[in-house]
Amino acid sequence: MKRFTYLLFLVLLALSAHAQRAKYVFFFIGDGMGLNQVNTTEMYLGEQNGRIGTQPLTFASFPVAGMATTYSATNSITDSAAGGTALATGSKTYNGAIGVDPDKQTLTSVAEQAKRSGRKVGVTTSVSIDHATPASFYAHQPDRGMYYEIAQDMLAAGFDFYAGGGFLKPDRTHDGRQAPSIFPQIEQAGYTLARGVDEYQAKRDAASKMVLIQKEGADPASLPYAIDRRPGDLTLKQITESAIDFLTRDNNKGFFLMVEGGKIDWACHNNDVATAVNEVMDLDEAVKVAYDFYQKHPKETLIVITADHETGGLGLGRSGYTLALKSLANQDNSQEMLSRAITDLRKDKAHKATWDDVKALLSREMGFWTELPISWEQEKMLRDVYEESFVHNHVKFAESMYAKTEPLAAAARQVMSQLALVGWTSGDHTAEYVPVFAIGAGSQAFSGKMDNTDIPKRIAKAAGYK
Ligand SMILES: [Zn+2]
């Protein structure tokens, strides 16, 4: 009897271990999404509902939560290459490195482990497919700027599904030499290239492997910001849906899918809080697709959400004991679009735009004066920038990592942060903790404090990758 009980115990143990195995893995990375990017979004949604407090995002409601440190091997503050490499391979490296260690030796990513273990693999992003975060999962290059070489590595990795904005250097090597275009090579390597979701749907049946990018004419650097989106634009949600569709066709071995919300970082480099909040909500829309999948396969699915680093040093509160996040709802477009609108105004009025013209534009785009009262100091600041850049024609563009912004747009976003009562410490990344959220098979491993390098190791363990 004792022996029988022992055997029964072993069988139950084996069964429960089996039930815990994550056959389907979703790994979401919000680039630049620190704790406060999430908190700001949830408190903004709370204010939108007329109350103080948070309105939870789907991913931030997951039962397991932790936090991770993000420093790199060489810097207290990581870049997206070392951060991506840590999340992909479980090893720290120098800033700028893609999938290689400090001695430039090739590291193995959790996506490569998944592939080796017979899973289907997808790597997707809202920025270009050859950008640092997605590249860290399939490429091995000493410098993140080697876009052409990274795209070659994408084909060599042979994963099943790639998606994103496009390719930054489809026909030019990192030292500027003309090279054979990546596009015919994609097809020669056995991939089907789809431009947009309609083409994806038309081509999926005949495709064995897939590269999904935006329609011809779109900016290959990224999908448009969620706040700027127009009908017909490719979205991260559609990419996630297409990836699940593709990776589950006649497949019973499971998949590993990485989805990057890449432009939270870009908006935060610009200190553009309304655009960042919309990007976080947009990442949540993609997570909801995964969560629907999880609800159909709860015992076999693991969803992990984290960030490679925080960007901007976003702080909630700048004086007094209140926030006014709902001010952000008055901003119609990203600061990049506002910058373009200001440049257009300059041209349309043949360099003779009046202060009233500028005021009309800012109230239309940002709700200033009409919806949001502007203080005397704020008006003076905006007006001084107007005098300098419109009257004296000294246009000194404000440069951040991913954008050149009209001085008036830069001043307007500063005013918007003041109105919302949020602050920024940096135009770059910071060393703040990033959040980790998880649900499903093996998710218990993601609670508490960890280092970013622990995350892929715990994913590989939960999924049983070799
Ligand atoms: Zn960045």
Short mmCIF file of C-alpha atoms in Angstrom, two decimals, residues 4-466:
data_model
loop_
_atom_site.label_atom_id
_atom_site.label_comp_id
_atom_site.label_asym_id
_atom_site.label_seq_id
_atom_site.Cartn_x
_atom_site.Cartn_y
_atom_site.Cartn_z
CA PHE A 4 1.24 2.14 -4.28
CA THR A 5 0.88 5.54 -2.61
CA TYR A 6 4.45 6.36 -3.56
CA LEU A 7 3.81 5.36 -7.20
CA LEU A 8 0.63 7.40 -7.26
CA PHE A 9 2.58 10.35 -5.91
CA LEU A 10 5.16 9.99 -8.69
CA VAL A 11 2.46 9.78 -11.36
CA LEU A 12 0.72 12.87 -10.00
CA LEU A 13 4.04 14.71 -9.85
CA ALA A 14 4.78 13.80 -13.48
CA LEU A 15 1.28 14.87 -14.55
CA SER A 16 1.49 18.20 -12.77
CA ALA A 17 4.95 18.85 -14.21
CA HIS A 18 3.54 18.09 -17.63
CA ALA A 19 0.57 20.41 -17.11
CA GLN A 20 2.97 23.20 -16.15
CA ARG A 21 4.97 22.98 -19.39
CA ALA A 22 4.55 26.13 -21.46
CA LYS A 23 3.88 24.89 -24.96
CA TYR A 24 2.93 28.35 -26.15
CA VAL A 25 5.11 31.25 -25.03
CA PHE A 26 4.41 34.94 -25.54
CA PHE A 27 7.23 37.31 -24.61
CA PHE A 28 6.15 40.95 -24.80
CA ILE A 29 8.76 43.70 -24.48
CA GLY A 30 7.67 47.30 -24.03
CA ASP A 31 10.78 49.18 -25.11
CA GLY A 32 11.37 51.97 -22.58
CA MET A 33 8.37 50.87 -20.48
CA GLY A 34 9.40 51.45 -16.87
CA LEU A 35 7.10 51.13 -13.86
CA ASN A 36 5.93 54.72 -14.28
CA GLN A 37 5.04 54.35 -17.96
CA VAL A 38 2.60 51.64 -16.81
CA ASN A 39 1.44 53.56 -13.73
CA THR A 40 0.93 56.79 -15.71
CA THR A 41 -1.20 54.95 -18.26
CA GLU A 42 -3.33 53.27 -15.61
CA MET A 43 -3.82 56.52 -13.65
CA TYR A 44 -4.62 58.39 -16.86
CA LEU A 45 -7.32 55.80 -17.60
CA GLY A 46 -8.58 56.20 -14.02
CA GLU A 47 -8.88 59.98 -14.47
CA GLN A 48 -10.64 59.42 -17.78
CA ASN A 49 -13.24 57.50 -15.78
CA GLY A 50 -13.60 60.43 -13.45
CA ARG A 51 -11.79 59.07 -10.44
CA ILE A 52 -8.49 59.02 -8.62
CA GLY A 53 -6.69 55.70 -8.89
CA THR A 54 -5.82 53.18 -11.53
CA GLN A 55 -7.87 51.60 -14.30
CA PRO A 56 -5.87 48.40 -14.80
CA LEU A 57 -4.38 47.42 -18.12
CA THR A 58 -4.85 43.77 -19.04
CA PHE A 59 -1.20 42.87 -18.66
CA ALA A 60 -0.77 44.77 -15.38
CA SER A 61 -3.67 42.71 -13.97
CA PHE A 62 -1.86 39.42 -14.48
CA PRO A 63 -1.51 37.45 -11.24
CA VAL A 64 2.28 37.37 -11.13
CA ALA A 65 4.36 40.55 -10.88
CA GLY A 66 8.01 41.29 -10.30
CA MET A 67 10.65 43.82 -11.12
CA ALA A 68 13.96 43.63 -12.90
CA THR A 69 17.28 45.46 -12.94
CA THR A 70 18.57 46.36 -16.40
CA TYR A 71 22.19 47.60 -16.20
CA SER A 72 24.53 46.27 -18.91
CA ALA A 73 28.04 44.77 -18.66
CA THR A 74 29.60 48.16 -19.42
CA ASN A 75 27.05 50.79 -18.39
CA SER A 76 24.85 51.54 -15.40
CA ILE A 77 22.27 52.48 -18.00
CA THR A 78 21.71 50.00 -20.80
CA ASP A 79 20.86 50.70 -24.42
CA SER A 80 18.31 48.60 -26.29
CA ALA A 81 20.97 46.32 -27.80
CA ALA A 82 22.52 45.19 -24.50
CA GLY A 83 19.05 45.22 -22.91
CA GLY A 84 17.61 43.14 -25.76
CA THR A 85 20.56 40.76 -25.65
CA ALA A 86 20.09 40.27 -21.89
CA LEU A 87 16.38 39.50 -22.38
CA ALA A 88 17.08 37.23 -25.35
CA THR A 89 20.16 35.33 -24.20
CA GLY A 90 20.37 35.68 -20.42
CA SER A 91 23.83 37.28 -20.65
CA LYS A 92 24.98 40.82 -20.00
CA THR A 93 27.02 42.48 -22.71
CA TYR A 94 28.27 45.90 -23.77
CA ASN A 95 25.94 48.65 -25.00
CA GLY A 96 25.51 48.29 -28.76
CA ALA A 97 26.05 44.51 -28.91
CA ILE A 98 23.51 42.28 -30.64
CA GLY A 99 23.49 38.65 -29.46
CA VAL A 100 27.21 38.58 -28.67
CA ASP A 101 29.10 38.65 -25.36
CA PRO A 102 31.69 41.28 -24.31
CA ASP A 103 34.32 39.30 -26.31
CA LYS A 104 32.04 39.39 -29.36
CA GLN A 105 31.39 35.66 -29.10
CA THR A 106 28.00 34.38 -30.25
CA LEU A 107 25.37 33.86 -27.54
CA THR A 108 22.32 31.61 -27.87
CA SER A 109 18.91 33.22 -27.59
CA VAL A 110 15.79 31.73 -26.04
CA ALA A 111 14.22 31.96 -29.52
CA GLU A 112 17.04 29.84 -30.95
CA GLN A 113 16.57 27.36 -28.09
CA ALA A 114 12.86 27.21 -28.88
CA LYS A 115 13.61 26.54 -32.55
CA ARG A 116 16.11 23.82 -31.62
CA SER A 117 13.46 22.25 -29.39
CA GLY A 118 11.09 21.93 -32.34
CA ARG A 119 8.86 24.92 -31.59
CA LYS A 120 7.72 27.39 -34.22
CA VAL A 121 9.26 30.81 -33.64
CA GLY A 122 8.07 34.35 -34.35
CA VAL A 123 9.91 37.63 -33.77
CA THR A 124 7.85 40.77 -34.22
CA THR A 125 7.97 44.50 -33.46
CA SER A 126 6.33 47.85 -34.11
CA VAL A 127 9.68 49.26 -35.30
CA SER A 128 11.94 47.88 -38.04
CA ILE A 129 12.63 44.13 -37.96
CA ASP A 130 16.39 44.81 -37.96
CA HIS A 131 16.17 47.09 -34.88
CA ALA A 132 18.08 46.26 -31.68
CA THR A 133 15.38 44.50 -29.64
CA PRO A 134 14.07 42.05 -32.26
CA ALA A 135 17.60 41.58 -33.67
CA SER A 136 18.82 40.38 -30.26
CA PHE A 137 16.65 37.27 -30.67
CA TYR A 138 18.00 36.13 -34.06
CA ALA A 139 21.21 38.04 -34.90
CA HIS A 140 24.82 38.08 -33.70
CA GLN A 141 26.65 41.27 -34.61
CA PRO A 142 29.13 43.46 -32.74
CA ASP A 143 27.18 46.67 -33.48
CA ARG A 144 23.45 47.40 -33.54
CA GLY A 145 23.96 49.77 -36.48
CA MET A 146 24.83 46.87 -38.82
CA TYR A 147 21.27 46.70 -40.14
CA TYR A 148 22.05 44.96 -43.42
CA GLU A 149 24.15 42.31 -41.71
CA ILE A 150 21.44 41.87 -39.07
CA ALA A 151 18.85 41.28 -41.80
CA GLN A 152 21.14 38.59 -43.27
CA ASP A 153 21.24 36.95 -39.84
CA MET A 154 17.44 37.02 -39.78
CA LEU A 155 17.39 34.77 -42.84
CA ALA A 156 20.13 32.54 -41.44
CA ALA A 157 18.21 32.03 -38.19
CA GLY A 158 15.38 30.54 -40.23
CA PHE A 159 12.58 31.39 -37.79
CA ASP A 160 9.02 30.93 -39.02
CA PHE A 161 7.52 34.40 -38.75
CA TYR A 162 8.99 37.89 -38.68
CA ALA A 163 7.01 41.13 -38.68
CA GLY A 164 7.54 44.84 -38.24
CA GLY A 165 7.74 48.16 -40.04
CA GLY A 166 10.28 47.10 -42.64
CA PHE A 167 14.06 47.18 -43.06
CA LEU A 168 16.27 50.21 -42.40
CA LYS A 169 19.15 49.31 -44.75
CA PRO A 170 17.77 46.76 -47.23
CA ASP A 171 20.60 47.24 -49.74
CA ARG A 172 23.53 48.92 -48.02
CA THR A 173 26.14 47.45 -45.67
CA HIS A 174 27.14 49.19 -42.44
CA ASP A 175 30.16 50.79 -44.14
CA GLY A 176 27.95 52.28 -46.83
CA ARG A 177 28.63 49.87 -49.69
CA GLN A 178 25.82 49.01 -52.09
CA ALA A 179 24.76 45.39 -51.58
CA PRO A 180 22.21 43.00 -53.09
CA SER A 181 18.71 43.91 -51.87
CA ILE A 182 17.35 41.90 -48.96
CA PHE A 183 13.93 41.51 -50.60
CA PRO A 184 14.76 38.90 -53.29
CA GLN A 185 16.94 37.16 -50.71
CA ILE A 186 13.95 36.87 -48.39
CA GLU A 187 12.09 34.91 -51.06
CA GLN A 188 15.16 32.86 -52.07
CA ALA A 189 15.47 31.81 -48.42
CA GLY A 190 11.99 30.27 -48.60
CA TYR A 191 10.03 33.14 -47.06
CA THR A 192 6.87 34.71 -48.38
CA LEU A 193 6.94 38.50 -48.15
CA ALA A 194 3.58 40.07 -47.31
CA ARG A 195 3.05 43.83 -47.32
CA GLY A 196 0.11 44.52 -45.01
CA VAL A 197 -2.44 42.18 -43.40
CA ASP A 198 -4.54 41.77 -46.54
CA GLU A 199 -1.52 40.41 -48.38
CA TYR A 200 -0.71 38.25 -45.38
CA GLN A 201 -4.17 36.68 -45.52
CA ALA A 202 -3.97 36.14 -49.27
CA LYS A 203 -0.53 34.53 -49.08
CA ARG A 204 -0.61 32.58 -45.80
CA ASP A 205 -1.92 29.28 -47.19
CA ALA A 206 0.89 28.89 -49.69
CA ALA A 207 3.61 30.16 -47.37
CA SER A 208 5.95 27.98 -45.36
CA LYS A 209 7.68 30.92 -43.64
CA MET A 210 6.58 34.53 -43.54
CA VAL A 211 7.94 38.08 -43.37
CA LEU A 212 5.15 40.62 -42.78
CA ILE A 213 5.91 44.33 -43.20
CA GLN A 214 3.92 47.48 -43.97
CA LYS A 215 2.50 48.39 -47.37
CA GLU A 216 4.76 49.96 -49.99
CA GLY A 217 5.33 53.66 -49.33
CA ALA A 218 5.08 53.42 -45.52
CA ASP A 219 8.08 54.48 -43.43
CA PRO A 220 10.08 51.25 -42.94
CA ALA A 221 11.50 52.57 -39.65
CA SER A 222 8.31 51.82 -37.74
CA LEU A 223 4.54 51.52 -37.66
CA PRO A 224 2.93 54.94 -37.04
CA TYR A 225 2.42 55.89 -33.39
CA ALA A 226 -0.96 54.68 -32.11
CA ILE A 227 -1.96 58.32 -31.47
CA ASP A 228 -1.27 59.15 -35.16
CA ARG A 229 -2.84 56.02 -36.64
CA ARG A 230 -4.96 56.24 -39.78
CA PRO A 231 -7.34 53.57 -41.14
CA GLY A 232 -5.38 50.93 -43.03
CA ASP A 233 -2.15 51.32 -41.04
CA LEU A 234 -0.61 48.05 -39.86
CA THR A 235 -0.91 47.63 -36.07
CA LEU A 236 0.91 45.60 -33.42
CA LYS A 237 -2.40 43.90 -32.61
CA GLN A 238 -2.77 42.75 -36.22
CA ILE A 239 0.83 41.54 -36.20
CA THR A 240 0.15 39.52 -33.03
CA GLU A 241 -3.03 38.03 -34.52
CA SER A 242 -1.23 37.12 -37.75
CA ALA A 243 1.67 35.59 -35.82
CA ILE A 244 -0.64 33.36 -33.77
CA ASP A 245 -2.53 32.38 -36.91
CA PHE A 246 0.68 31.50 -38.73
CA LEU A 247 2.48 29.73 -35.90
CA THR A 248 -0.47 27.48 -35.03
CA ARG A 249 -1.18 26.19 -38.55
CA ASP A 250 -0.79 22.36 -38.57
CA ASN A 251 1.43 22.71 -35.55
CA ASN A 252 1.27 20.68 -32.40
CA LYS A 253 4.69 21.38 -30.98
CA GLY A 254 3.97 24.86 -29.71
CA PHE A 255 5.56 28.20 -30.37
CA PHE A 256 7.69 31.01 -28.98
CA LEU A 257 6.56 34.49 -29.99
CA MET A 258 8.33 37.75 -29.09
CA VAL A 259 6.31 40.94 -29.60
CA GLU A 260 7.99 44.31 -29.09
CA GLY A 261 6.14 47.59 -28.52
CA GLY A 262 9.13 49.57 -29.75
CA LYS A 263 7.85 53.14 -29.79
CA ILE A 264 7.09 53.66 -26.09
CA ASP A 265 10.83 54.28 -26.03
CA TRP A 266 10.75 56.71 -28.94
CA ALA A 267 7.94 58.76 -27.41
CA CYS A 268 9.80 58.86 -24.08
CA HIS A 269 13.05 59.94 -25.76
CA ASN A 270 10.92 62.88 -26.95
CA ASN A 271 9.47 63.34 -23.42
CA ASP A 272 6.09 63.13 -25.15
CA VAL A 273 3.88 61.69 -22.43
CA ALA A 274 0.53 61.58 -24.28
CA THR A 275 2.10 59.62 -27.13
CA ALA A 276 3.85 57.26 -24.69
CA VAL A 277 0.60 56.55 -22.83
CA ASN A 278 -1.10 55.70 -26.13
CA GLU A 279 1.77 53.36 -27.03
CA VAL A 280 1.43 51.52 -23.70
CA MET A 281 -2.32 51.13 -24.31
CA ASP A 282 -1.53 49.87 -27.81
CA LEU A 283 0.87 47.25 -26.43
CA ASP A 284 -1.97 46.18 -24.12
CA GLU A 285 -4.19 45.69 -27.19
CA ALA A 286 -1.62 43.22 -28.53
CA VAL A 287 -1.38 41.51 -25.13
CA LYS A 288 -5.19 41.08 -25.13
CA VAL A 289 -4.86 38.96 -28.28
CA ALA A 290 -2.40 36.72 -26.44
CA TYR A 291 -4.65 36.68 -23.38
CA ASP A 292 -7.58 35.44 -25.53
CA PHE A 293 -5.31 32.64 -26.73
CA TYR A 294 -4.30 31.91 -23.15
CA GLN A 295 -7.94 31.57 -22.13
CA LYS A 296 -8.36 28.82 -24.73
CA HIS A 297 -5.14 27.05 -23.65
CA PRO A 298 -4.65 28.12 -20.02
CA LYS A 299 -2.57 25.13 -18.91
CA GLU A 300 -0.14 25.29 -21.81
CA THR A 301 0.36 29.03 -22.33
CA LEU A 302 2.81 31.40 -20.67
CA ILE A 303 2.64 35.17 -21.21
CA VAL A 304 5.49 37.34 -19.91
CA ILE A 305 5.60 41.14 -20.26
CA THR A 306 8.60 43.25 -19.38
CA ALA A 307 10.80 46.09 -20.66
CA ASP A 308 14.42 46.38 -21.72
CA HIS A 309 14.85 49.61 -19.71
CA GLU A 310 13.01 52.76 -18.69
CA THR A 311 13.28 55.83 -20.94
CA GLY A 312 13.06 59.49 -19.92
CA GLY A 313 12.95 59.17 -16.13
CA LEU A 314 9.23 59.78 -16.15
CA GLY A 315 7.98 61.00 -12.77
CA LEU A 316 4.44 61.37 -11.54
CA GLY A 317 4.07 64.69 -9.76
CA ARG A 318 6.00 67.95 -10.00
CA SER A 319 4.57 70.09 -7.23
CA GLY A 320 1.67 69.66 -4.87
CA TYR A 321 -0.24 66.46 -4.21
CA THR A 322 -2.11 66.03 -7.44
CA LEU A 323 -1.92 64.95 -11.05
CA ALA A 324 -3.85 66.19 -14.08
CA LEU A 325 -3.27 63.34 -16.49
CA LYS A 326 -6.57 63.81 -18.24
CA SER A 327 -5.05 66.93 -19.85
CA LEU A 328 -3.24 64.46 -22.12
CA ALA A 329 -6.52 63.57 -23.85
CA ASN A 330 -6.42 66.98 -25.54
CA GLN A 331 -3.31 66.08 -27.51
CA ASP A 332 -4.39 64.81 -30.95
CA ASN A 333 -1.08 63.71 -32.44
CA SER A 334 2.49 62.85 -31.54
CA GLN A 335 5.04 65.62 -31.18
CA GLU A 336 6.58 64.47 -34.46
CA MET A 337 3.30 65.19 -36.25
CA LEU A 338 2.92 68.50 -34.40
CA SER A 339 6.43 69.38 -35.51
CA ARG A 340 5.46 68.66 -39.11
CA ALA A 341 2.30 70.73 -38.77
CA ILE A 342 4.40 73.65 -37.48
CA THR A 343 6.84 73.32 -40.40
CA ASP A 344 3.86 73.23 -42.78
CA LEU A 345 2.38 76.36 -41.17
CA ARG A 346 5.70 78.14 -41.65
CA LYS A 347 5.68 77.23 -45.37
CA ASP A 348 1.95 77.83 -45.95
CA LYS A 349 2.21 81.33 -44.53
CA ALA A 350 5.44 82.01 -46.42
CA HIS A 351 7.34 82.60 -43.14
CA LYS A 352 4.80 85.19 -42.03
CA ALA A 353 2.69 83.13 -39.63
CA THR A 354 1.34 85.34 -36.84
CA TRP A 355 1.18 84.52 -33.13
CA ASP A 356 -2.57 84.06 -33.61
CA ASP A 357 -1.95 81.49 -36.38
CA VAL A 358 0.38 79.59 -34.04
CA LYS A 359 -2.07 79.87 -31.13
CA ALA A 360 -4.84 78.46 -33.33
CA LEU A 361 -2.65 75.51 -34.30
CA LEU A 362 -1.64 74.76 -30.70
CA SER A 363 -5.19 74.98 -29.45
CA ARG A 364 -6.38 72.67 -32.21
CA GLU A 365 -3.58 70.12 -31.69
CA MET A 366 -3.05 70.35 -27.92
CA GLY A 367 -6.19 71.99 -26.52
CA PHE A 368 -4.15 74.95 -25.20
CA TRP A 369 -6.19 78.03 -24.21
CA THR A 370 -9.51 76.52 -25.37
CA GLU A 371 -9.57 73.34 -23.25
CA LEU A 372 -6.52 73.78 -21.03
CA PRO A 373 -5.81 77.11 -19.31
CA ILE A 374 -2.26 78.29 -20.03
CA SER A 375 -0.41 80.28 -17.37
CA TRP A 376 1.26 83.60 -18.04
CA GLU A 377 4.73 81.94 -17.77
CA GLN A 378 3.77 79.15 -20.14
CA GLU A 379 2.37 81.59 -22.69
CA LYS A 380 5.53 83.70 -22.43
CA MET A 381 7.70 80.62 -22.98
CA LEU A 382 5.71 79.59 -26.06
CA ARG A 383 5.65 83.15 -27.36
CA ASP A 384 9.43 83.57 -26.90
CA VAL A 385 10.00 80.41 -28.93
CA TYR A 386 7.57 81.70 -31.56
CA GLU A 387 9.48 85.03 -31.76
CA GLU A 388 12.79 83.24 -32.09
CA SER A 389 11.77 80.58 -34.60
CA PHE A 390 9.08 82.38 -36.63
CA VAL A 391 9.86 86.10 -36.42
CA HIS A 392 13.67 85.91 -36.29
CA ASN A 393 13.66 82.63 -38.22
CA HIS A 394 16.23 80.99 -35.97
CA VAL A 395 14.95 77.44 -36.14
CA LYS A 396 17.07 75.28 -33.87
CA PHE A 397 15.59 71.80 -34.07
CA ALA A 398 15.47 69.90 -30.78
CA GLU A 399 17.17 66.57 -31.45
CA SER A 400 16.37 63.39 -29.62
CA MET A 401 17.36 59.80 -30.38
CA TYR A 402 14.66 59.25 -32.99
CA ALA A 403 13.33 62.69 -33.93
CA LYS A 404 14.20 66.23 -34.89
CA THR A 405 11.54 68.49 -33.48
CA GLU A 406 10.56 72.09 -34.26
CA PRO A 407 11.43 74.25 -31.23
CA LEU A 408 7.79 75.24 -30.85
CA ALA A 409 6.68 71.58 -30.76
CA ALA A 410 9.37 70.90 -28.15
CA ALA A 411 8.10 73.83 -26.08
CA ALA A 412 4.49 72.67 -26.47
CA ARG A 413 5.26 69.18 -25.19
CA GLN A 414 7.08 70.72 -22.21
CA VAL A 415 3.93 72.69 -21.43
CA MET A 416 1.83 69.53 -21.79
CA SER A 417 3.99 67.69 -19.23
CA GLN A 418 3.64 70.70 -16.89
CA LEU A 419 -0.14 70.70 -17.32
CA ALA A 420 -0.36 66.95 -16.65
CA LEU A 421 1.97 67.48 -13.63
CA VAL A 422 4.49 64.90 -14.77
CA GLY A 423 8.24 65.37 -15.06
CA TRP A 424 11.21 63.92 -16.93
CA THR A 425 14.80 63.57 -15.79
CA SER A 426 16.34 62.58 -19.13
CA GLY A 427 16.05 62.41 -22.90
CA ASP A 428 17.83 59.07 -22.75
CA HIS A 429 17.31 55.82 -20.86
CA THR A 430 17.51 55.44 -17.08
CA ALA A 431 18.53 52.64 -14.71
CA GLU A 432 15.11 52.42 -13.05
CA TYR A 433 13.54 49.05 -12.31
CA VAL A 434 11.30 47.71 -15.02
CA PRO A 435 8.14 45.73 -14.27
CA VAL A 436 7.66 42.04 -15.05
CA PHE A 437 4.14 40.62 -15.38
CA ALA A 438 3.22 37.01 -16.10
CA ILE A 439 0.34 34.59 -16.32
CA GLY A 440 0.01 30.90 -17.14
CA ALA A 441 2.26 27.86 -17.20
CA GLY A 442 5.43 28.50 -15.22
CA SER A 443 4.48 32.09 -14.44
CA GLN A 444 5.27 31.72 -10.70
CA ALA A 445 8.95 32.01 -11.60
CA PHE A 446 8.47 35.67 -12.50
CA SER A 447 7.52 37.04 -9.10
CA GLY A 448 9.78 39.15 -6.91
CA LYS A 449 13.01 40.91 -7.73
CA MET A 450 15.18 39.61 -10.54
CA ASP A 451 17.77 40.68 -13.07
CA ASN A 452 16.87 41.03 -16.74
CA THR A 453 19.19 38.09 -17.52
CA ASP A 454 17.04 35.78 -15.36
CA ILE A 455 13.99 36.25 -17.57
CA PRO A 456 14.92 34.22 -20.68
CA LYS A 457 16.38 31.46 -18.50
CA ARG A 458 13.09 31.18 -16.63
CA ILE A 459 11.14 31.18 -19.89
CA ALA A 460 13.34 28.38 -21.29
CA LYS A 461 12.82 26.37 -18.10
CA ALA A 462 9.04 26.89 -18.10
CA ALA A 463 8.87 25.81 -21.73
CA GLY A 464 11.32 22.92 -21.43
CA TYR A 465 13.70 24.21 -24.13
CA LYS A 466 17.01 22.42 -24.49
#
